[in-house]
Amino acid sequence: MALPLRTNLKHFLCFIQRFNPLKRRFCAAVCPENKQPPGSARVFSGIQPTGVPHLGNYLGALENWVALQNQYPSVLYSIVDLHSITQAQHPDQLRNNILDMAASLLACGINPEKAILFQQSQVSEHAELCWILGCLTSMPRLRHLPQWKMKSKEKNEGSVGLYTYPVLQAADILLYKSTHVPVGEDQVQHLELAQDLARIFNNRYGELFPEPRALLSSTRKVKSLRNPVTKMSKSDPQTMATISLTDSPDDVALKIRRAVTDFTSEVTFDPETRPGVSNLVTIHAAVAKLSVEEALSQAGGMDTGAYKGLVSEAVIQRLTPIREEIQRLRADRAHLEGLLAQGKHRARELAAPVLAEVRHRVGFH
């Protein structure tokens, strides 16, 4: 009996991903293997220690991280400080940022009993595997990745660390034999490098690494409050553009009140022609756990000025307990350092045997 058309399509996309990397994102979204995490599934993701995250980080990634720790049997979240030094960092500021990020992740709901939370540089296996994988990676393969193209243009001349950044990302993922990686669409090509390197290593030295799959987030990206066609970013020079998780209620209200909209007073959702007000609807829907349609229904009869007040209330209500918990955790550095030390030991228990096997297969011992 013939299989239904949709079933055939799913398997066809899974088959052609081997030959065309551009199809992988579609396969990751529809392949039946992704619908239920198998018992051996492992999730890995990392975040740079840039201090306290902003609202876009929380809604776009961290909220999903909290959900994943309850859905998968093995989850690792890393504060990727090795990645962060591709840009100049003041040592004292970096130390503080690492602890601030740990406090923020815990306050957002990451549970160290359900997920391994650790500092990347404290697990030296990451750097060693990066070197080994780098020796399997061609220069042209890295040259065409979006991170290098974008960042090297900004700096006129990028560092070797920036150039090999995606190889370290691949090492982060493969070191734990991760099967799933939550990514945004802008990171899919970097995940494809990890998939390629898993295949290259397996073909040369024997089967060892699973090919990690993308867990694409369905959350809409939160945009800048001052320039709503770009992503909300901590590095934005306009202080009114970004809401930090530790902003006071007054600061949140002020930033939303000054958010760029347009000259039409009605609240509608049309990201192409009305990006400013649409960004407010996206934020409102996400923090209040509503659909866009439900958010618009609550805005019925309001002009954009009044709607900004409603959005402010929703954001403040959502962020207040997180802000208070970050402040509480920040005050106890020893507790944060202890949790990261525990995470380091748990991560190394997984990483050390994998790297030992890699070293043996490569011929180091």
Short mmCIF file of C-alpha atoms in Angstrom, two decimals, residues 26-343:
data_model
loop_
_atom_site.label_atom_id
_atom_site.label_comp_id
_atom_site.label_asym_id
_atom_site.label_seq_id
_atom_site.Cartn_x
_atom_site.Cartn_y
_atom_site.Cartn_z
CA PHE A 26 13.24 21.82 6.17
CA CYS A 27 14.04 18.27 7.18
CA ALA A 28 14.71 19.36 10.76
CA ALA A 29 11.24 20.87 10.88
CA VAL A 30 9.22 17.99 9.40
CA CYS A 31 11.10 14.71 9.88
CA PRO A 32 9.16 12.32 12.12
CA GLU A 33 12.30 11.62 14.18
CA ASN A 34 12.07 15.14 15.61
CA LYS A 35 8.54 14.94 16.92
CA GLN A 36 9.27 12.89 20.06
CA PRO A 37 12.68 13.04 21.72
CA PRO A 38 14.11 9.51 21.99
CA GLY A 39 15.44 8.26 25.32
CA SER A 40 19.04 8.82 24.22
CA ALA A 41 18.44 12.40 23.04
CA ARG A 42 20.75 15.11 24.36
CA VAL A 43 20.32 18.88 23.97
CA PHE A 44 23.24 21.31 24.00
CA SER A 45 23.18 25.08 23.73
CA GLY A 46 25.44 27.93 24.77
CA ILE A 47 25.19 31.63 25.48
CA GLN A 48 27.96 34.22 25.64
CA PRO A 49 28.57 35.93 28.98
CA THR A 50 27.57 39.43 28.00
CA GLY A 51 26.15 40.18 31.43
CA VAL A 52 22.42 40.23 32.14
CA PRO A 53 20.34 39.16 29.09
CA HIS A 54 17.73 41.39 27.50
CA LEU A 55 14.07 40.75 26.78
CA GLY A 56 14.83 39.47 23.28
CA ASN A 57 17.27 36.87 24.67
CA TYR A 58 14.70 35.72 27.18
CA LEU A 59 11.75 35.40 24.80
CA GLY A 60 13.81 34.16 21.85
CA ALA A 61 15.99 31.56 23.60
CA LEU A 62 15.97 31.28 27.38
CA GLU A 63 12.26 30.66 27.77
CA ASN A 64 12.66 27.80 25.30
CA TRP A 65 15.69 26.49 27.23
CA VAL A 66 13.53 26.19 30.34
CA ALA A 67 10.94 24.19 28.41
CA LEU A 68 13.56 21.88 26.86
CA GLN A 69 15.02 20.87 30.23
CA ASN A 70 11.60 19.36 31.00
CA GLN A 71 11.25 17.64 27.64
CA TYR A 72 14.61 15.93 27.11
CA PRO A 73 16.41 13.40 29.32
CA SER A 74 19.83 15.06 29.03
CA VAL A 75 20.39 18.81 28.65
CA LEU A 76 23.56 20.92 28.84
CA TYR A 77 23.69 24.71 28.86
CA SER A 78 27.09 26.37 28.66
CA ILE A 79 28.23 29.90 29.37
CA VAL A 80 30.59 30.09 26.39
CA ASP A 81 33.35 32.37 27.61
CA LEU A 82 35.88 31.03 25.07
CA HIS A 83 33.63 32.38 22.34
CA SER A 84 33.33 35.74 24.06
CA ILE A 85 37.04 36.58 23.80
CA THR A 86 36.86 36.84 20.01
CA GLN A 87 36.13 40.43 21.06
CA ALA A 88 38.35 42.22 23.58
CA GLN A 89 37.19 41.67 27.14
CA HIS A 90 38.37 43.28 30.36
CA PRO A 91 39.22 40.36 32.71
CA ASP A 92 37.34 41.72 35.73
CA GLN A 93 34.30 42.54 33.62
CA LEU A 94 34.35 39.09 32.05
CA ARG A 95 34.44 37.43 35.49
CA ASN A 96 31.44 39.50 36.59
CA ASN A 97 29.58 38.86 33.34
CA ILE A 98 29.98 35.10 33.74
CA LEU A 99 28.39 35.19 37.20
CA ASP A 100 25.70 37.63 36.02
CA MET A 101 24.80 35.26 33.21
CA ALA A 102 24.69 32.31 35.63
CA ALA A 103 22.40 34.29 37.95
CA SER A 104 20.19 35.29 35.02
CA LEU A 105 19.84 31.73 33.70
CA LEU A 106 18.89 30.45 37.14
CA ALA A 107 16.41 33.31 37.65
CA CYS A 108 14.80 32.59 34.28
CA GLY A 109 14.13 29.01 35.38
CA ILE A 110 17.15 26.88 34.46
CA ASN A 111 17.27 24.12 37.06
CA PRO A 112 20.76 22.70 37.76
CA GLU A 113 19.14 19.42 38.81
CA LYS A 114 17.56 19.03 35.37
CA ALA A 115 20.21 20.66 33.17
CA ILE A 116 23.99 20.77 33.45
CA LEU A 117 24.94 24.45 33.67
CA PHE A 118 28.65 25.10 33.30
CA GLN A 119 31.37 27.49 32.17
CA GLN A 120 32.87 26.43 28.84
CA SER A 121 36.51 27.33 29.57
CA GLN A 122 36.52 25.15 32.68
CA VAL A 123 36.13 22.04 30.52
CA SER A 124 39.39 21.96 28.56
CA GLU A 125 38.13 19.20 26.27
CA HIS A 126 36.26 21.84 24.26
CA ALA A 127 39.48 23.51 23.11
CA GLU A 128 41.26 20.24 22.32
CA LEU A 129 38.40 18.86 20.26
CA CYS A 130 38.19 22.22 18.46
CA TRP A 131 41.80 21.82 17.32
CA ILE A 132 41.19 18.28 16.07
CA LEU A 133 38.03 19.29 14.19
CA GLY A 134 39.81 22.36 12.83
CA CYS A 135 42.28 20.03 11.15
CA LEU A 136 39.32 18.46 9.32
CA THR A 137 37.85 21.80 8.20
CA SER A 138 38.77 23.60 4.97
CA MET A 139 39.45 27.33 4.80
CA PRO A 140 36.79 27.97 2.10
CA ARG A 141 34.17 26.21 4.27
CA LEU A 142 34.67 28.77 7.04
CA ARG A 143 35.11 31.76 4.76
CA HIS A 144 31.52 31.56 3.53
CA LEU A 145 29.83 31.30 6.91
CA PRO A 146 27.70 34.33 7.86
CA GLN A 147 29.42 35.02 11.21
CA TRP A 148 32.79 35.62 9.54
CA LYS A 149 31.33 37.67 6.69
CA MET A 150 29.41 39.95 9.03
CA LYS A 151 31.91 40.37 11.89
CA SER A 152 35.03 40.69 9.74
CA LYS A 153 33.35 43.49 7.76
CA GLU A 154 32.56 45.30 11.01
CA LYS A 155 36.17 45.05 12.16
CA ASN A 156 37.80 45.38 8.70
CA GLU A 157 40.05 42.50 9.74
CA GLY A 158 38.89 39.64 11.93
CA SER A 159 40.98 37.47 14.26
CA VAL A 160 41.85 33.80 13.79
CA GLY A 161 39.56 33.11 16.75
CA LEU A 162 36.65 34.76 14.98
CA TYR A 163 37.42 32.81 11.80
CA THR A 164 37.43 29.45 13.60
CA TYR A 165 34.53 30.35 15.92
CA PRO A 166 32.14 27.93 14.13
CA VAL A 167 34.61 25.06 14.61
CA LEU A 168 34.56 25.68 18.36
CA GLN A 169 30.76 25.72 18.17
CA ALA A 170 30.90 22.33 16.45
CA ALA A 171 33.27 21.03 19.14
CA ASP A 172 30.90 22.29 21.88
CA ILE A 173 28.07 20.27 20.34
CA LEU A 174 29.90 17.09 19.32
CA LEU A 175 31.91 16.75 22.54
CA TYR A 176 28.73 15.62 24.31
CA LYS A 177 27.38 13.60 21.37
CA SER A 178 24.49 16.05 21.33
CA THR A 179 21.51 15.06 19.19
CA HIS A 180 19.54 18.32 19.26
CA VAL A 181 20.55 21.99 19.29
CA PRO A 182 18.08 24.88 19.73
CA VAL A 183 19.06 27.51 17.17
CA GLY A 184 17.69 30.56 15.42
CA GLU A 185 17.55 30.59 11.65
CA ASP A 186 20.69 32.74 11.54
CA GLN A 187 22.68 29.90 13.16
CA VAL A 188 21.49 27.03 10.96
CA GLN A 189 24.56 27.19 8.71
CA HIS A 190 26.86 26.91 11.72
CA LEU A 191 24.95 23.82 12.87
CA GLU A 192 25.37 22.39 9.39
CA LEU A 193 29.14 22.67 9.88
CA ALA A 194 28.80 20.54 13.02
CA GLN A 195 26.81 17.99 11.02
CA ASP A 196 29.43 17.99 8.26
CA LEU A 197 32.29 17.56 10.74
CA ALA A 198 30.49 14.68 12.43
CA ARG A 199 30.24 12.95 9.03
CA ILE A 200 33.85 13.73 8.10
CA PHE A 201 35.18 12.40 11.41
CA ASN A 202 32.96 9.30 11.28
CA ASN A 203 34.01 8.52 7.70
CA ARG A 204 37.70 8.88 8.50
CA TYR A 205 37.91 7.33 11.96
CA GLY A 206 34.77 5.24 12.38
CA GLU A 207 31.27 5.99 13.65
CA LEU A 208 31.34 8.07 16.84
CA PHE A 209 29.33 11.29 16.60
CA PRO A 210 25.59 11.56 15.91
CA GLU A 211 24.60 14.29 13.45
CA PRO A 212 22.90 16.94 15.61
CA ARG A 213 19.50 18.21 14.55
CA ALA A 214 18.20 21.75 14.74
CA LEU A 215 15.40 22.66 17.10
CA LEU A 216 14.13 25.78 15.36
CA SER A 217 12.29 28.19 17.61
CA SER A 218 8.85 29.37 16.50
CA THR A 219 9.13 32.53 18.63
CA ARG A 220 9.11 35.77 16.66
CA LYS A 221 12.27 37.85 17.08
CA VAL A 222 11.93 40.84 19.37
CA LYS A 223 13.07 43.99 17.59
CA SER A 224 14.76 47.15 18.76
CA LEU A 225 12.37 49.62 20.35
CA ARG A 226 14.11 52.47 18.50
CA ASN A 227 14.71 50.80 15.13
CA PRO A 228 12.15 48.01 14.81
CA VAL A 229 13.60 46.56 11.61
CA THR A 230 16.68 45.31 13.52
CA LYS A 231 16.94 42.81 16.38
CA MET A 232 16.97 43.98 19.98
CA SER A 233 20.63 44.00 20.97
CA LYS A 234 22.67 44.74 24.08
CA SER A 235 25.28 46.46 21.93
CA ASP A 236 22.75 48.96 20.56
CA PRO A 237 24.16 52.45 21.25
CA GLN A 238 20.65 53.75 21.96
CA THR A 239 19.84 52.95 25.59
CA MET A 240 16.10 53.26 24.92
CA ALA A 241 16.26 50.46 22.33
CA THR A 242 16.73 47.48 24.64
CA ILE A 243 14.94 46.20 27.75
CA SER A 244 17.26 44.43 30.19
CA LEU A 245 15.88 41.74 32.49
CA THR A 246 17.03 43.88 35.44
CA ASP A 247 15.44 47.14 34.28
CA SER A 248 13.24 48.76 36.92
CA PRO A 249 9.48 49.05 36.26
CA ASP A 250 9.96 52.78 35.62
CA ASP A 251 12.71 52.11 33.07
CA VAL A 252 10.59 49.49 31.30
CA ALA A 253 7.62 51.85 31.11
CA LEU A 254 9.79 54.71 29.82
CA LYS A 255 11.41 52.60 27.09
CA ILE A 256 8.09 51.24 25.86
CA ARG A 257 6.47 54.68 26.01
CA ARG A 258 9.25 56.01 23.76
CA ALA A 259 9.19 53.02 21.40
CA VAL A 260 9.06 54.01 17.74
CA THR A 261 5.69 53.38 16.09
CA ASP A 262 4.09 55.44 13.31
CA PHE A 263 1.41 58.06 12.66
CA THR A 264 -1.52 55.59 12.60
CA SER A 265 -3.18 55.33 16.01
CA GLU A 266 -4.92 51.97 15.47
CA VAL A 267 -3.16 48.86 16.81
CA THR A 268 -2.66 46.30 14.03
CA PHE A 269 -0.15 43.57 13.26
CA ASP A 270 1.71 44.03 9.98
CA PRO A 271 5.50 43.60 10.43
CA GLU A 272 6.25 44.67 6.87
CA THR A 273 4.48 48.02 6.80
CA ARG A 274 4.08 48.72 10.55
CA PRO A 275 7.17 47.20 12.20
CA GLY A 276 7.07 49.38 15.31
CA VAL A 277 3.56 48.65 16.53
CA SER A 278 3.89 45.04 15.35
CA ASN A 279 6.95 44.66 17.56
CA LEU A 280 4.88 45.83 20.54
CA VAL A 281 2.20 43.27 19.69
CA THR A 282 4.87 40.55 19.46
CA ILE A 283 6.25 41.52 22.87
CA HIS A 284 2.79 41.72 24.44
CA ALA A 285 1.75 38.33 23.05
CA ALA A 286 4.99 36.66 24.16
CA VAL A 287 5.15 37.98 27.73
CA ALA A 288 1.43 37.47 28.35
CA LYS A 289 1.46 34.02 26.65
CA LEU A 290 -1.17 35.06 24.12
CA SER A 291 -1.55 34.53 20.42
CA VAL A 292 -1.15 37.61 18.21
CA GLU A 293 -4.90 37.53 17.63
CA GLU A 294 -5.59 37.50 21.38
CA ALA A 295 -3.17 40.38 21.94
CA LEU A 296 -4.92 42.39 19.22
CA SER A 297 -8.28 41.60 20.81
CA GLN A 298 -7.07 43.02 24.13
CA ALA A 299 -5.92 46.13 22.25
CA GLY A 300 -9.37 46.65 20.72
CA GLY A 301 -10.40 50.30 20.85
CA MET A 302 -7.01 51.50 22.11
CA ASP A 303 -4.72 53.88 20.30
CA THR A 304 -0.99 53.09 20.27
CA GLY A 305 -0.34 55.39 23.23
CA ALA A 306 -2.79 53.54 25.46
CA TYR A 307 -1.60 50.19 24.12
CA LYS A 308 1.97 50.98 25.16
CA GLY A 309 0.67 51.22 28.73
CA LEU A 310 -0.91 47.76 28.44
CA VAL A 311 2.32 46.31 27.01
CA SER A 312 4.36 47.93 29.81
CA GLU A 313 2.15 46.36 32.47
CA ALA A 314 2.50 42.92 30.87
CA VAL A 315 6.29 43.18 30.57
CA ILE A 316 6.72 44.48 34.13
CA GLN A 317 4.52 41.70 35.52
CA ARG A 318 6.57 39.07 33.68
CA LEU A 319 10.02 40.46 34.48
CA THR A 320 9.59 41.55 38.11
CA PRO A 321 10.12 38.10 39.70
CA ILE A 322 13.07 37.46 37.37
CA ARG A 323 14.66 40.82 38.22
CA GLU A 324 14.25 40.23 41.95
CA GLU A 325 15.74 36.73 41.72
CA ILE A 326 18.73 37.96 39.70
CA GLN A 327 19.41 40.57 42.37
CA ARG A 328 19.18 37.95 45.13
CA LEU A 329 21.52 35.52 43.35
CA ARG A 330 24.02 38.23 42.40
CA ALA A 331 24.52 38.95 46.08
CA ASP A 332 25.82 35.41 46.71
CA ARG A 333 28.84 34.93 44.46
CA ALA A 334 29.99 31.86 46.38
CA HIS A 335 26.71 30.10 45.63
CA LEU A 336 26.99 30.86 41.90
CA GLU A 337 30.63 29.77 41.78
CA GLY A 338 29.70 26.55 43.58
CA LEU A 339 26.93 25.75 41.11
CA LEU A 340 29.26 26.35 38.15
CA ALA A 341 31.91 24.12 39.78
CA GLN A 342 29.34 21.33 40.14
CA GLY A 343 28.32 21.84 36.51
#
